[in-house]
Amino acid sequence: GANRAEPAGLTFPRNFLWGAATAAYQVEGAVTEDGRGRSIWDTFAHTPGKIAHGDTGDVAVNHYHRFREDVTLMAGLGLPAYRFSVSWPRVLPYGAGPANSRGLDHYDRLVDELLAHGIDPVLTLYHWDLPQKLEDAGGWGDRDTAARFAEFATVVADRLGDRVRWWTTLNEPWCSAFLGYASGVHAPGRTDAALSLRAAHHLLLAHGLGTSALRGVLPGGAQVSVTLNLCAVFPGSRTAAAAEAVRRIDGLANRLFLDPLLRGHYPDDVRQDTAELTDWSFVREGDEAVISVPVDVLGINYYAPTVVDEGAGEPEPSAWPGCANIRFLDVPGPATAMGWPIDAGGLRAVLRRVHEDYGRIPLMVTENGAAFEDSVTGGNGDGAAPVVRDPERIAYLRDHLAVVHEAIESGIDVRGYFVWSLLDNFEWAYGYSKRFGIVHVDYATQRRVCKDSAYWYRDVIRANGVPPARTGGGRGRRGQ
Ligand code: GBH
C-alpha cells in the first residue's frame, strides 16, 4: 500500500493520449524541394519587416530531411503520439489541380516511420500555410477556398486514411482569420476588419466541407476534429463595462467558432456587435448546417489567460474587429518569454466552459506549452553531456497537467494532451527568437538536445501520470 505521508502523483485514465506537436512551416524547411509550391508564409516571411530578425522557414529545423532522426528522438522519449501538419502546397502546389505525388510521398514516409516506432500519427490538414495561388485568388476571403480545402482533405485522406486515425481539419481558425486578415501580423498580412470576418466564415465552411469529405473517404473509427485556440477571458474590474468587454471578446474569440460548430448557428450578439463592418451576407442558407456537421473530438490549444476591461483598444490595425473601446490588461505575476502570463486557471476555465455550455463533446488539449530562454551547457567536446535546464517549463507543464487531471476527475471528457512543441522552431512573427520545444535545436548545426522537460515528460508518459513535485525529471536518471 502507498505510504500516506508520500505526496500522491496524479494518474491519468488508461488510453489517455500523450503527445507532442509541430506544424509544417515551423519545422520542415526544404521549401523548394520535391515540387512544393509557395504558401502565404513563404511570401510573408520573405517580406521585409514582417518577421523578427528577417527569419524565414526556408530551413527551419530541417524536419523534412531529419524526420527519421526526430522520430527516433520521439521513440526515445516514449511519445505515444505525434501531432504534425501537412503542407498544402507540397500536396497541391497551386492549391488545386493535380496532386504532387512527391509531396504526398513525404507524409507517407513520415506516417510509416511513426507507425514503425509505435507512435500514433495525429494529422492536421491546415496549420496556416495556404497555397499562395489561392491567396492570389482571394484567399480565405473567397468562398471557393473552402471548396479547395475539401479537395485537399480528400487527396490527403485518400493517401493516408488507411494508416492515420486522428484527423484535424484546421488549427486555430481565429488566428488565420484575425491575425492574417485583421491585424496583419500573420500571413497574408491583410488589415481589413470586414474581410477578416468573411475569412472566419470561409474557414469554418472549409472545416465543414472538409469534415464531410473526410467522412466519405476515411474508414470507420477515424477521429475527426477541429482545433480552436480558446480564450479564457476574465474581467479586469467588477464593473458592468468590464462584463460587457468580456462578452465582446468571448464572442469573437470563442463563440464565433464554438456556436456554429457545436450549435449550428452564429451568435446573434456577435453579428450585432460587428454590424457596422459587415452585413454577414457571406453566410448563405445552409452554411451553418455544413459547419455543424458532427466532429468526434474538439481540439483546444491553451497558453495564457486574457483580462479585458473598457478603455482604449488595441492599436489599429487590431485583431479584434469592432473592439476599439476594449483594453487588454497586463496580468501581474510570472510570464513566459512571450510575455504571456502563466496561469493554469485559464485552462480550467476553458475546459469547464466548453463542457458546461456545449455538452458532451470529447476534448483534446492539442497544444499547451511555454517559451523560455533556454541554453545548452556542456556538450562542446569537453566530455560533458549537453544539458538544458528548464525548470520553469517543467513547472508550467506540471501545473497545466494538474488542471487537466482535475478536469477529468470532475467528469470532463479530456482524451489527450500534446505539448507545444516537440522541437524549438520557427515561431511565426517572432522567428527563431522564441523557444517552445522540449527539445532544444541549435539552428547553426541542427543538433537536437533534449531539455530537462523532455525527460520529465518522458517520465510522465511512462507513469501515465504526473509525479509529485520535486521528483522525476532528472536527465535520464530514472530507470529505463
Ligand atoms: C499557437 O498559436 C500555434 O498553433 C502554434 O503554431 C504556435 O507556435 C504556438 O501557439 C505558440 O505561439 O495578443 O490578440 O494575438 C497561439 C496563438 C497567441 C493566439 C496569443 C492568441 C493572444 C491574443 N495565440 N494570442 S492576441
Short mmCIF file of C-alpha atoms and ligand atoms in Angstrom, two decimals:
data_model
loop_
_atom_site.label_atom_id
_atom_site.label_comp_id
_atom_site.label_asym_id
_atom_site.label_seq_id
_atom_site.Cartn_x
_atom_site.Cartn_y
_atom_site.Cartn_z
CA GLY A 1 0.00 0.00 0.00
CA ALA A 2 1.03 3.60 -0.51
CA ASN A 3 2.69 5.44 2.32
CA ARG A 4 0.20 8.15 3.20
CA ALA A 5 2.93 10.65 4.05
CA GLU A 6 4.11 10.46 0.45
CA PRO A 7 2.53 13.16 -1.78
CA ALA A 8 0.36 11.42 -4.34
CA GLY A 9 1.05 11.67 -8.04
CA LEU A 10 -1.78 12.24 -10.48
CA THR A 11 -2.74 9.22 -12.53
CA PHE A 12 -4.48 9.68 -15.87
CA PRO A 13 -7.06 7.39 -17.45
CA ARG A 14 -5.92 4.36 -19.36
CA ASN A 15 -5.77 5.22 -23.10
CA PHE A 16 -5.13 8.90 -22.38
CA LEU A 17 -3.24 10.07 -25.46
CA TRP A 18 0.08 11.76 -24.69
CA GLY A 19 1.96 13.53 -27.41
CA ALA A 20 3.91 16.47 -28.72
CA ALA A 21 3.11 18.76 -31.63
CA THR A 22 4.71 20.65 -34.52
CA ALA A 23 3.43 22.35 -37.69
CA ALA A 24 4.76 22.05 -41.23
CA TYR A 25 6.01 25.56 -41.93
CA GLN A 26 7.52 25.86 -38.47
CA VAL A 27 9.72 22.77 -38.73
CA GLU A 28 10.06 21.37 -42.23
CA GLY A 29 12.30 23.70 -44.23
CA ALA A 30 13.04 22.26 -47.70
CA VAL A 31 10.64 24.80 -49.14
CA THR A 32 11.64 24.36 -52.77
CA GLU A 33 12.01 20.60 -52.78
CA ASP A 34 10.05 17.81 -54.42
CA GLY A 35 7.71 20.13 -56.26
CA ARG A 36 6.41 22.11 -53.28
CA GLY A 37 4.55 25.26 -54.26
CA ARG A 38 4.72 28.54 -52.36
CA SER A 39 2.50 29.28 -49.40
CA ILE A 40 1.41 32.60 -47.93
CA TRP A 41 4.01 32.08 -45.20
CA ASP A 42 6.85 31.90 -47.75
CA THR A 43 5.69 35.18 -49.20
CA PHE A 44 5.10 36.82 -45.83
CA ALA A 45 8.39 35.69 -44.25
CA HIS A 46 10.27 37.00 -47.28
CA THR A 47 8.59 40.38 -46.99
CA PRO A 48 10.99 42.70 -45.17
CA GLY A 49 9.82 43.81 -41.74
CA LYS A 50 7.28 41.08 -41.11
CA ILE A 51 9.34 38.60 -39.07
CA ALA A 52 11.77 39.29 -36.22
CA HIS A 53 15.37 39.39 -37.49
CA GLY A 54 14.18 38.67 -41.04
CA ASP A 55 13.89 34.96 -40.20
CA THR A 56 12.10 32.61 -42.61
CA GLY A 57 11.02 28.98 -42.64
CA ASP A 58 13.31 28.18 -45.58
CA VAL A 59 15.41 25.80 -43.50
CA ALA A 60 13.62 25.79 -40.12
CA VAL A 61 14.75 22.68 -38.25
CA ASN A 62 15.01 20.70 -41.47
CA HIS A 63 12.45 18.20 -40.21
CA TYR A 64 11.65 17.39 -43.86
CA HIS A 65 15.03 15.68 -44.11
CA ARG A 66 15.60 14.85 -40.47
CA PHE A 67 12.23 13.30 -39.70
CA ARG A 68 13.76 9.85 -39.18
CA GLU A 69 16.17 11.18 -36.56
CA ASP A 70 13.28 13.11 -34.99
CA VAL A 71 11.05 10.03 -34.87
CA THR A 72 13.89 8.17 -33.16
CA LEU A 73 14.04 11.00 -30.64
CA MET A 74 10.27 10.71 -30.07
CA ALA A 75 10.59 6.98 -29.59
CA GLY A 76 13.37 7.57 -27.06
CA LEU A 77 11.01 9.80 -25.12
CA GLY A 78 8.30 7.17 -25.30
CA LEU A 79 5.90 9.51 -27.09
CA PRO A 80 2.71 7.62 -27.90
CA ALA A 81 1.53 10.24 -30.42
CA TYR A 82 2.92 12.94 -32.71
CA ARG A 83 0.78 15.83 -33.95
CA PHE A 84 2.08 17.32 -37.20
CA SER A 85 0.56 19.21 -40.09
CA VAL A 86 0.58 18.65 -43.83
CA SER A 87 1.85 21.43 -46.05
CA TRP A 88 -0.97 22.08 -48.52
CA PRO A 89 1.39 23.48 -51.20
CA ARG A 90 3.51 20.33 -51.03
CA VAL A 91 0.45 18.27 -51.91
CA LEU A 92 -1.25 20.76 -54.26
CA PRO A 93 1.44 23.25 -55.30
CA TYR A 94 -1.12 25.60 -56.84
CA GLY A 95 -3.84 24.92 -54.30
CA ALA A 96 -5.92 22.93 -56.74
CA GLY A 97 -5.38 20.76 -59.76
CA PRO A 98 -3.26 17.66 -59.93
CA ALA A 99 -1.75 16.39 -56.70
CA ASN A 100 2.03 16.33 -56.40
CA SER A 101 2.78 12.73 -55.53
CA ARG A 102 6.30 13.57 -54.32
CA GLY A 103 4.79 15.86 -51.70
CA LEU A 104 2.41 13.13 -50.57
CA ASP A 105 5.30 10.65 -50.51
CA HIS A 106 6.92 12.63 -47.72
CA TYR A 107 3.92 12.28 -45.40
CA ASP A 108 3.58 8.67 -46.42
CA ARG A 109 7.15 8.04 -45.24
CA LEU A 110 6.64 10.07 -42.07
CA VAL A 111 3.49 8.14 -41.16
CA ASP A 112 5.17 4.80 -41.83
CA GLU A 113 8.19 5.80 -39.75
CA LEU A 114 5.93 6.82 -36.86
CA LEU A 115 3.91 3.61 -37.04
CA ALA A 116 7.09 1.52 -37.19
CA HIS A 117 8.04 3.11 -33.85
CA GLY A 118 4.59 2.60 -32.34
CA ILE A 119 3.76 6.30 -32.49
CA ASP A 120 0.22 7.35 -33.41
CA PRO A 121 0.15 10.00 -36.17
CA VAL A 122 -2.21 12.89 -35.36
CA LEU A 123 -2.60 14.83 -38.57
CA THR A 124 -3.65 18.45 -39.00
CA LEU A 125 -4.58 19.41 -42.54
CA TYR A 126 -4.27 23.18 -42.22
CA HIS A 127 -1.84 24.90 -39.89
CA TRP A 128 -1.82 28.27 -41.68
CA ASP A 129 0.18 27.61 -44.88
CA LEU A 130 -2.36 28.44 -47.59
CA PRO A 131 -1.03 27.97 -51.14
CA GLN A 132 -0.09 31.43 -52.42
CA LYS A 133 -2.04 30.78 -55.62
CA LEU A 134 -5.24 30.55 -53.58
CA GLU A 135 -4.42 33.76 -51.74
CA ASP A 136 -3.91 35.44 -55.12
CA ALA A 137 -7.47 34.38 -55.94
CA GLY A 138 -8.83 35.95 -52.74
CA GLY A 139 -7.59 33.59 -50.05
CA TRP A 140 -9.91 32.94 -47.11
CA GLY A 141 -11.89 35.99 -48.18
CA ASP A 142 -13.09 33.92 -51.12
CA ARG A 143 -15.74 31.26 -50.68
CA ASP A 144 -14.10 28.95 -53.23
CA THR A 145 -11.13 28.45 -50.91
CA ALA A 146 -13.40 26.35 -48.68
CA ALA A 147 -14.18 24.03 -51.60
CA ARG A 148 -10.47 23.82 -52.46
CA PHE A 149 -9.77 22.79 -48.86
CA ALA A 150 -12.26 19.92 -49.09
CA GLU A 151 -10.44 18.70 -52.23
CA PHE A 152 -7.13 18.90 -50.37
CA ALA A 153 -8.64 16.92 -47.47
CA THR A 154 -9.83 14.25 -49.89
CA VAL A 155 -6.43 13.89 -51.56
CA VAL A 156 -4.60 13.52 -48.24
CA ALA A 157 -7.19 11.13 -46.80
CA ASP A 158 -7.08 9.00 -49.96
CA ARG A 159 -3.37 8.56 -49.45
CA LEU A 160 -3.06 8.28 -45.66
CA GLY A 161 -6.51 7.31 -44.44
CA ASP A 162 -5.61 3.64 -44.23
CA ARG A 163 -2.98 4.42 -41.56
CA VAL A 164 -3.88 7.71 -39.82
CA ARG A 165 -6.70 7.54 -37.29
CA TRP A 166 -6.61 11.11 -35.92
CA TRP A 167 -7.56 13.94 -38.29
CA THR A 168 -7.87 17.65 -37.60
CA THR A 169 -9.18 19.98 -40.26
CA LEU A 170 -7.95 23.40 -39.09
CA ASN A 171 -5.59 24.67 -36.44
CA GLU A 172 -6.83 27.86 -34.76
CA PRO A 173 -9.06 29.45 -37.40
CA TRP A 174 -9.19 32.54 -35.13
CA CYS A 175 -5.50 33.14 -35.89
CA SER A 176 -5.91 32.53 -39.62
CA ALA A 177 -8.81 34.98 -39.81
CA PHE A 178 -7.87 37.75 -37.39
CA LEU A 179 -4.07 37.70 -37.28
CA GLY A 180 -4.00 37.00 -41.02
CA TYR A 181 -6.66 39.41 -42.27
CA ALA A 182 -7.31 41.97 -39.48
CA SER A 183 -4.13 42.78 -37.51
CA GLY A 184 -1.92 41.51 -40.32
CA VAL A 185 0.78 40.17 -38.00
CA HIS A 186 0.44 36.78 -39.68
CA ALA A 187 0.31 35.85 -43.37
CA PRO A 188 -1.14 37.05 -45.63
CA GLY A 189 -0.75 40.29 -43.68
CA ARG A 190 -4.06 41.86 -44.66
CA THR A 191 -5.55 44.55 -42.42
CA ASP A 192 -9.23 44.61 -43.30
CA ALA A 193 -11.61 44.02 -40.39
CA ALA A 194 -14.62 43.24 -42.59
CA LEU A 195 -12.59 40.82 -44.68
CA SER A 196 -11.40 39.03 -41.53
CA LEU A 197 -14.99 38.16 -40.60
CA ARG A 198 -15.62 36.77 -44.10
CA ALA A 199 -12.40 34.82 -43.72
CA ALA A 200 -13.55 33.36 -40.39
CA HIS A 201 -16.76 32.15 -42.06
CA HIS A 202 -14.97 30.62 -45.03
CA LEU A 203 -12.54 28.86 -42.70
CA LEU A 204 -15.47 27.37 -40.78
CA LEU A 205 -17.12 26.42 -44.06
CA ALA A 206 -13.85 24.76 -45.09
CA HIS A 207 -13.91 22.80 -41.85
CA GLY A 208 -17.47 21.63 -42.51
CA LEU A 209 -16.90 20.71 -46.16
CA GLY A 210 -13.56 19.15 -45.24
CA THR A 211 -15.09 17.06 -42.46
CA SER A 212 -17.77 15.71 -44.77
CA ALA A 213 -15.14 14.96 -47.39
CA LEU A 214 -13.07 13.09 -44.81
CA ARG A 215 -16.09 11.07 -43.70
CA GLY A 216 -16.53 9.96 -47.30
CA VAL A 217 -13.01 8.62 -47.53
CA LEU A 218 -11.86 7.55 -44.06
CA PRO A 219 -12.66 4.14 -42.62
CA GLY A 220 -14.91 3.79 -39.58
CA GLY A 221 -13.12 4.57 -36.36
CA ALA A 222 -11.32 7.60 -37.78
CA GLN A 223 -11.49 10.53 -35.37
CA VAL A 224 -12.18 13.89 -36.98
CA SER A 225 -11.70 17.15 -35.11
CA VAL A 226 -11.00 20.84 -35.37
CA THR A 227 -8.62 22.71 -33.07
CA LEU A 228 -9.53 26.09 -31.59
CA ASN A 229 -7.40 28.48 -29.58
CA LEU A 230 -9.99 29.19 -26.94
CA CYS A 231 -9.60 32.26 -24.82
CA ALA A 232 -10.07 32.30 -21.04
CA VAL A 233 -11.46 35.82 -20.74
CA PHE A 234 -11.66 37.43 -17.32
CA PRO A 235 -12.96 40.91 -16.39
CA GLY A 236 -10.40 43.46 -15.21
CA SER A 237 -12.86 45.00 -12.76
CA ARG A 238 -16.28 44.33 -11.25
CA THR A 239 -17.97 46.88 -13.45
CA ALA A 240 -20.74 46.28 -15.94
CA ALA A 241 -18.44 47.72 -18.60
CA ALA A 242 -15.84 45.03 -17.86
CA ALA A 243 -18.51 42.34 -18.11
CA GLU A 244 -19.52 43.80 -21.46
CA ALA A 245 -15.88 43.72 -22.62
CA VAL A 246 -15.72 40.05 -21.61
CA ARG A 247 -18.88 39.32 -23.58
CA ARG A 248 -17.49 41.00 -26.69
CA ILE A 249 -14.08 39.30 -26.59
CA ASP A 250 -15.56 35.94 -25.65
CA GLY A 251 -17.91 36.40 -28.61
CA LEU A 252 -15.15 36.96 -31.16
CA ALA A 253 -12.58 34.56 -29.72
CA ASN A 254 -14.77 31.66 -28.66
CA ARG A 255 -18.47 31.75 -29.51
CA LEU A 256 -17.91 32.89 -33.11
CA PHE A 257 -16.36 29.45 -33.61
CA LEU A 258 -17.95 27.21 -30.97
CA ASP A 259 -21.55 28.21 -31.72
CA PRO A 260 -21.64 27.44 -35.45
CA LEU A 261 -19.56 24.28 -34.92
CA LEU A 262 -21.46 22.83 -31.99
CA ARG A 263 -24.86 24.58 -32.00
CA GLY A 264 -25.34 25.19 -35.71
CA HIS A 265 -25.72 28.97 -35.68
CA TYR A 266 -23.63 32.10 -35.31
CA PRO A 267 -24.15 34.07 -32.10
CA ASP A 268 -26.62 36.93 -32.64
CA ASP A 269 -24.74 39.30 -30.34
CA VAL A 270 -21.51 38.93 -32.36
CA ARG A 271 -23.42 39.59 -35.57
CA GLN A 272 -24.86 42.72 -33.97
CA ASP A 273 -21.53 43.85 -32.50
CA THR A 274 -19.98 43.76 -35.98
CA ALA A 275 -22.98 45.04 -37.94
CA GLU A 276 -21.18 48.27 -38.85
CA LEU A 277 -18.42 46.26 -40.53
CA THR A 278 -20.44 43.70 -42.43
CA ASP A 279 -24.00 42.63 -43.15
CA TRP A 280 -22.89 38.97 -42.84
CA SER A 281 -24.35 38.23 -46.28
CA PHE A 282 -21.42 35.88 -46.83
CA VAL A 283 -23.31 33.39 -44.63
CA ARG A 284 -25.62 31.63 -47.06
CA GLU A 285 -28.61 29.46 -46.47
CA GLY A 286 -27.39 26.04 -45.37
CA ASP A 287 -23.86 27.10 -44.42
CA GLU A 288 -24.45 26.70 -40.71
CA ALA A 289 -25.68 23.15 -41.28
CA VAL A 290 -22.49 22.42 -43.24
CA ILE A 291 -20.32 23.85 -40.46
CA SER A 292 -22.07 21.97 -37.67
CA VAL A 293 -21.51 18.51 -39.15
CA PRO A 294 -20.59 16.40 -36.11
CA VAL A 295 -16.97 16.00 -35.12
CA ASP A 296 -15.61 13.27 -32.86
CA VAL A 297 -13.32 15.45 -30.78
CA LEU A 298 -12.76 19.15 -30.16
CA GLY A 299 -9.11 20.18 -30.02
CA ILE A 300 -8.20 23.01 -27.67
CA ASN A 301 -4.96 24.98 -27.65
CA TYR A 302 -4.31 26.94 -24.48
CA TYR A 303 -1.38 29.11 -23.45
CA ALA A 304 -2.44 32.05 -21.30
CA PRO A 305 -5.43 33.88 -19.85
CA THR A 306 -6.83 37.16 -21.15
CA VAL A 307 -8.06 40.04 -18.97
CA VAL A 308 -10.15 42.82 -20.51
CA ASP A 309 -11.92 45.98 -19.46
CA GLU A 310 -13.31 49.06 -21.08
CA GLY A 311 -10.70 51.53 -22.23
CA ALA A 312 -8.60 52.43 -25.22
CA GLY A 313 -8.47 49.44 -27.54
CA GLU A 314 -5.54 47.76 -29.19
CA PRO A 315 -3.61 49.93 -31.61
CA GLU A 316 -5.01 49.72 -35.14
CA PRO A 317 -4.93 47.55 -37.10
CA SER A 318 -6.29 45.34 -34.34
CA ALA A 319 -7.08 41.62 -34.34
CA TRP A 320 -10.42 42.43 -32.70
CA PRO A 321 -12.90 43.93 -35.17
CA GLY A 322 -15.20 46.46 -33.56
CA CYS A 323 -13.44 46.46 -30.19
CA ALA A 324 -11.92 49.94 -30.20
CA ASN A 325 -13.23 50.55 -26.67
CA ILE A 326 -11.81 47.39 -25.13
CA ARG A 327 -8.48 47.31 -23.36
CA PHE A 328 -6.33 44.19 -22.83
CA LEU A 329 -4.80 44.39 -19.35
CA ASP A 330 -1.35 43.27 -18.35
CA VAL A 331 -1.61 40.44 -15.87
CA PRO A 332 0.78 40.78 -12.94
CA GLY A 333 2.91 37.82 -11.91
CA PRO A 334 5.13 35.35 -13.73
CA ALA A 335 5.19 35.30 -17.51
CA THR A 336 6.88 33.30 -20.25
CA ALA A 337 9.43 34.64 -22.74
CA MET A 338 6.46 35.64 -24.93
CA GLY A 339 5.33 37.92 -22.11
CA TRP A 340 2.26 35.69 -21.70
CA PRO A 341 1.11 35.36 -18.09
CA ILE A 342 1.37 31.91 -16.55
CA ASP A 343 -1.96 30.81 -15.12
CA ALA A 344 -3.28 27.27 -15.43
CA GLY A 345 -6.59 28.57 -14.08
CA GLY A 346 -7.32 29.77 -17.61
CA LEU A 347 -7.14 26.19 -18.89
CA ARG A 348 -9.50 25.11 -16.11
CA ALA A 349 -11.94 27.85 -17.13
CA VAL A 350 -11.79 26.91 -20.81
CA LEU A 351 -12.32 23.17 -20.24
CA ARG A 352 -15.21 23.76 -17.82
CA ARG A 353 -16.84 26.28 -20.06
CA VAL A 354 -16.86 24.06 -23.12
CA HIS A 355 -18.15 21.17 -21.03
CA GLU A 356 -20.91 23.22 -19.42
CA ASP A 357 -22.03 25.28 -22.41
CA TYR A 358 -21.52 22.85 -25.29
CA GLY A 359 -22.28 19.46 -23.83
CA ARG A 360 -20.60 16.14 -24.03
CA ILE A 361 -18.09 16.56 -26.84
CA PRO A 362 -14.79 14.77 -26.12
CA LEU A 363 -11.92 17.23 -25.75
CA MET A 364 -8.23 17.03 -26.51
CA VAL A 365 -5.62 19.55 -25.45
CA THR A 366 -3.82 19.73 -28.79
CA GLU A 367 -1.31 22.42 -27.72
CA ASN A 368 -0.02 23.67 -24.41
CA GLY A 369 3.46 24.82 -23.56
CA ALA A 370 5.71 27.78 -22.97
CA ALA A 371 8.70 29.64 -24.37
CA PHE A 372 11.63 30.35 -22.09
CA GLU A 373 15.17 31.49 -22.70
CA ASP A 374 16.82 28.10 -22.78
CA SER A 375 20.51 27.49 -23.26
CA VAL A 376 22.69 24.44 -23.60
CA THR A 377 25.56 23.84 -21.21
CA GLY A 378 28.29 21.28 -21.85
CA GLY A 379 28.49 19.07 -24.88
CA ASN A 380 31.20 21.00 -26.66
CA GLY A 381 33.69 18.21 -26.91
CA ASP A 382 34.63 18.73 -23.28
CA GLY A 383 33.37 15.32 -22.26
CA ALA A 384 30.32 16.73 -20.50
CA ALA A 385 26.95 15.73 -21.92
CA PRO A 386 24.93 18.70 -23.19
CA VAL A 387 22.08 19.68 -20.88
CA VAL A 388 19.29 22.23 -20.96
CA ARG A 389 17.90 23.14 -17.57
CA ASP A 390 14.32 24.38 -17.97
CA PRO A 391 12.65 24.09 -14.58
CA GLU A 392 10.14 26.84 -15.46
CA ARG A 393 8.84 24.78 -18.39
CA ILE A 394 8.55 21.68 -16.19
CA ALA A 395 6.59 23.74 -13.65
CA TYR A 396 4.38 25.15 -16.39
CA LEU A 397 3.61 21.70 -17.80
CA ARG A 398 3.05 20.21 -14.37
CA ASP A 399 0.58 22.96 -13.37
CA HIS A 400 -1.37 22.66 -16.59
CA LEU A 401 -1.44 18.86 -16.46
CA ALA A 402 -2.72 19.05 -12.91
CA VAL A 403 -5.63 21.11 -14.22
CA VAL A 404 -6.30 18.57 -16.99
CA HIS A 405 -6.29 15.83 -14.37
CA GLU A 406 -8.66 17.76 -12.15
CA ALA A 407 -10.96 18.36 -15.12
CA ILE A 408 -11.08 14.65 -15.89
CA GLU A 409 -11.79 13.84 -12.24
CA SER A 410 -14.68 16.29 -12.33
CA GLY A 411 -16.23 14.45 -15.26
CA ILE A 412 -14.92 16.44 -18.23
CA ASP A 413 -14.00 14.09 -21.07
CA VAL A 414 -10.42 15.08 -21.95
CA ARG A 415 -8.90 12.40 -24.16
CA GLY A 416 -5.33 13.58 -24.59
CA TYR A 417 -2.65 16.22 -24.20
CA PHE A 418 0.02 17.46 -26.61
CA VAL A 419 2.96 19.61 -25.63
CA TRP A 420 3.74 22.51 -27.92
CA SER A 421 6.30 21.85 -29.12
CA LEU A 422 8.42 18.77 -29.70
CA LEU A 423 11.20 20.94 -31.12
CA ASP A 424 12.27 24.56 -30.94
CA ASN A 425 11.09 26.02 -34.23
CA PHE A 426 10.02 28.99 -36.36
CA GLU A 427 7.70 30.89 -34.01
CA TRP A 428 5.81 32.79 -36.75
CA ALA A 429 6.27 36.58 -36.44
CA TYR A 430 8.89 36.01 -33.72
CA GLY A 431 11.06 33.87 -35.98
CA TYR A 432 13.60 31.73 -34.13
CA SER A 433 13.81 34.09 -31.15
CA LYS A 434 11.30 32.13 -29.05
CA ARG A 435 11.89 28.55 -27.99
CA PHE A 436 8.84 26.40 -27.19
CA GLY A 437 10.48 22.99 -27.65
CA ILE A 438 11.01 20.28 -25.08
CA VAL A 439 13.93 19.50 -27.39
CA HIS A 440 16.47 22.25 -27.99
CA VAL A 441 17.68 22.91 -31.52
CA ASP A 442 20.96 24.61 -32.28
CA TYR A 443 19.99 26.32 -35.53
CA ALA A 444 23.60 26.56 -36.76
CA THR A 445 24.21 22.82 -36.60
CA GLN A 446 20.66 21.40 -36.33
CA ARG A 447 21.82 19.47 -33.28
CA ARG A 448 18.91 18.36 -31.07
CA VAL A 449 19.36 18.23 -27.29
CA CYS A 450 16.55 17.03 -25.05
CA LYS A 451 15.78 19.63 -22.42
CA ASP A 452 15.13 18.52 -18.85
CA SER A 453 11.43 19.00 -19.61
CA ALA A 454 11.64 16.32 -22.31
CA TYR A 455 12.96 13.81 -19.76
CA TRP A 456 10.37 14.94 -17.26
CA TYR A 457 7.62 14.46 -19.86
CA ARG A 458 9.06 11.03 -20.74
CA ASP A 459 8.64 10.05 -17.08
CA VAL A 460 5.08 11.43 -17.03
CA ILE A 461 4.19 9.33 -20.07
CA ARG A 462 5.86 6.25 -18.63
CA ALA A 463 3.95 6.63 -15.35
CA ASN A 464 0.77 7.73 -17.17
CA GLY A 465 0.70 10.50 -14.63
CA VAL A 466 2.34 13.50 -13.09
CA PRO A 467 4.78 12.73 -10.32
CA PRO A 468 4.56 14.66 -7.07
CA ALA A 469 6.51 17.92 -7.26
CA ARG A 470 10.28 17.60 -6.81
CA THR A 471 10.63 14.05 -8.07
CA GLY A 472 11.22 12.83 -11.59
CA GLY A 473 12.56 14.80 -14.49
CA GLY A 474 16.19 14.05 -13.82
CA ARG A 475 18.11 13.80 -17.04
CA GLY A 476 17.95 10.14 -17.93
CA ARG A 477 18.47 9.20 -14.32
CA ARG A 478 15.33 7.24 -13.70
CA GLY A 479 15.15 3.60 -14.72
CA GLN A 480 14.82 2.82 -18.41
C1 GBH B 1 -0.26 28.51 -31.40
O1 GBH B 1 -0.76 29.77 -31.59
C2 GBH B 1 0.06 27.94 -32.73
O2 GBH B 1 -0.85 26.92 -33.10
C3 GBH B 1 1.47 27.45 -32.87
O3 GBH B 1 1.78 27.27 -34.23
C4 GBH B 1 2.39 28.42 -32.19
O4 GBH B 1 3.74 28.16 -32.44
C5 GBH B 1 2.09 28.37 -30.72
O5 GBH B 1 0.74 28.58 -30.46
C6 GBH B 1 2.90 29.34 -29.87
O6 GBH B 1 2.61 30.66 -30.19
O7 GBH B 1 -2.44 39.01 -28.46
O8 GBH B 1 -4.57 39.38 -29.51
O9 GBH B 1 -2.98 37.89 -30.55
C7 GBH B 1 -1.10 30.51 -30.45
C8 GBH B 1 -1.60 31.85 -30.90
C9 GBH B 1 -1.10 33.57 -29.37
C10 GBH B 1 -3.27 33.37 -30.31
C11 GBH B 1 -1.62 34.51 -28.35
C12 GBH B 1 -3.78 34.33 -29.31
C13 GBH B 1 -3.20 36.16 -27.86
C14 GBH B 1 -4.22 37.09 -28.38
N1 GBH B 1 -2.12 32.65 -29.83
N2 GBH B 1 -2.72 35.23 -28.88
S1 GBH B 1 -3.52 38.42 -29.29
#
